[in-house]
mmCIF file of C-alpha atoms in Angstrom:
data_model
loop_
_atom_site.group_PDB
_atom_site.id
_atom_site.type_symbol
_atom_site.label_atom_id
_atom_site.label_comp_id
_atom_site.label_asym_id
_atom_site.label_seq_id
_atom_site.Cartn_x
_atom_site.Cartn_y
_atom_site.Cartn_z
ATOM 1 C CA MET A 1 15.977 -7.072 -14.494
ATOM 2 C CA SER A 2 17.397 -8.394 -17.630
ATOM 3 C CA PRO A 3 20.036 -11.109 -17.042
ATOM 4 C CA ARG A 4 21.898 -9.515 -19.938
ATOM 5 C CA ASN A 5 22.173 -6.261 -17.985
ATOM 6 C CA PRO A 6 22.930 -7.050 -14.396
ATOM 7 C CA PHE A 7 24.762 -3.739 -13.832
ATOM 8 C CA LEU A 8 21.629 -1.904 -14.164
ATOM 9 C CA ARG A 9 20.493 -3.320 -10.688
ATOM 10 C CA ASP A 10 23.525 -1.519 -9.110
ATOM 11 C CA LEU A 11 24.758 1.515 -11.039
ATOM 12 C CA GLU A 12 27.065 2.455 -8.327
ATOM 13 C CA ALA A 13 29.105 -0.631 -8.471
ATOM 14 C CA ALA A 14 29.268 -0.538 -12.248
ATOM 15 C CA SER A 15 30.478 3.030 -12.353
ATOM 16 C CA ARG A 16 34.041 3.941 -12.738
ATOM 17 C CA ARG A 17 33.398 7.446 -11.410
ATOM 18 C CA GLY A 18 31.196 6.735 -8.318
ATOM 19 C CA GLY A 19 27.585 6.498 -7.433
ATOM 20 C CA ALA A 20 26.758 10.203 -7.086
ATOM 21 C CA ILE A 21 28.084 11.063 -10.533
ATOM 22 C CA THR A 22 26.192 7.989 -12.169
ATOM 23 C CA GLN A 23 23.074 8.907 -10.350
ATOM 24 C CA SER A 24 23.296 12.471 -11.468
ATOM 25 C CA VAL A 25 23.743 11.559 -15.042
ATOM 26 C CA VAL A 26 20.864 8.968 -15.056
ATOM 27 C CA VAL A 27 18.532 11.644 -13.334
ATOM 28 C CA GLN A 28 19.515 14.330 -15.851
ATOM 29 C CA ALA A 29 18.846 11.946 -18.723
ATOM 30 C CA LEU A 30 15.370 10.999 -17.335
ATOM 31 C CA VAL A 31 14.364 14.699 -16.708
ATOM 32 C CA GLU A 32 15.607 15.628 -20.240
ATOM 33 C CA PHE A 33 13.661 12.767 -21.973
ATOM 34 C CA TYR A 34 10.433 12.354 -20.006
ATOM 35 C CA ASN A 35 7.774 14.817 -18.999
ATOM 36 C CA GLU A 36 6.466 15.281 -15.488
ATOM 37 C CA ALA A 37 3.565 12.750 -15.789
ATOM 38 C CA GLN A 38 5.984 10.055 -17.236
ATOM 39 C CA LEU A 39 8.379 10.640 -14.494
ATOM 40 C CA ASP A 40 5.643 10.311 -11.898
ATOM 41 C CA VAL A 41 4.782 6.899 -13.418
ATOM 42 C CA LEU A 42 8.358 5.824 -13.287
ATOM 43 C CA GLN A 43 8.635 6.759 -9.643
ATOM 44 C CA ARG A 44 5.546 4.880 -8.912
ATOM 45 C CA VAL A 45 6.645 1.755 -10.763
ATOM 46 C CA HIS A 46 10.075 2.081 -9.034
ATOM 47 C CA ALA A 47 8.290 2.155 -5.629
ATOM 48 C CA LEU A 48 6.251 -0.843 -6.333
ATOM 49 C CA LEU A 49 9.199 -2.887 -7.766
ATOM 50 C CA SER A 50 11.219 -1.834 -4.688
ATOM 51 C CA ASP A 51 8.423 -3.133 -2.379
ATOM 52 C CA ASP A 52 8.310 -6.408 -4.214
ATOM 53 C CA ASP A 53 12.034 -6.943 -3.929
ATOM 54 C CA ALA A 54 11.852 -6.235 -0.133
ATOM 55 C CA ALA A 55 9.074 -8.741 0.365
ATOM 56 C CA GLY A 56 11.036 -11.440 -1.326
ATOM 57 C CA PRO A 57 9.630 -14.453 -3.275
#
């Protein structure tokens, strides 16, 4: 994650309206701008990065 954009790691904490609304807006934007294959890749990358974060350094 970019050190210039730490809020991207925790959108809920960065939101003034709450996590559910923020997540809804992000999901809506992703679905609007990406096709199914691209969304599948994004989900897979997210899963891999989450596994790496859980494993630690």
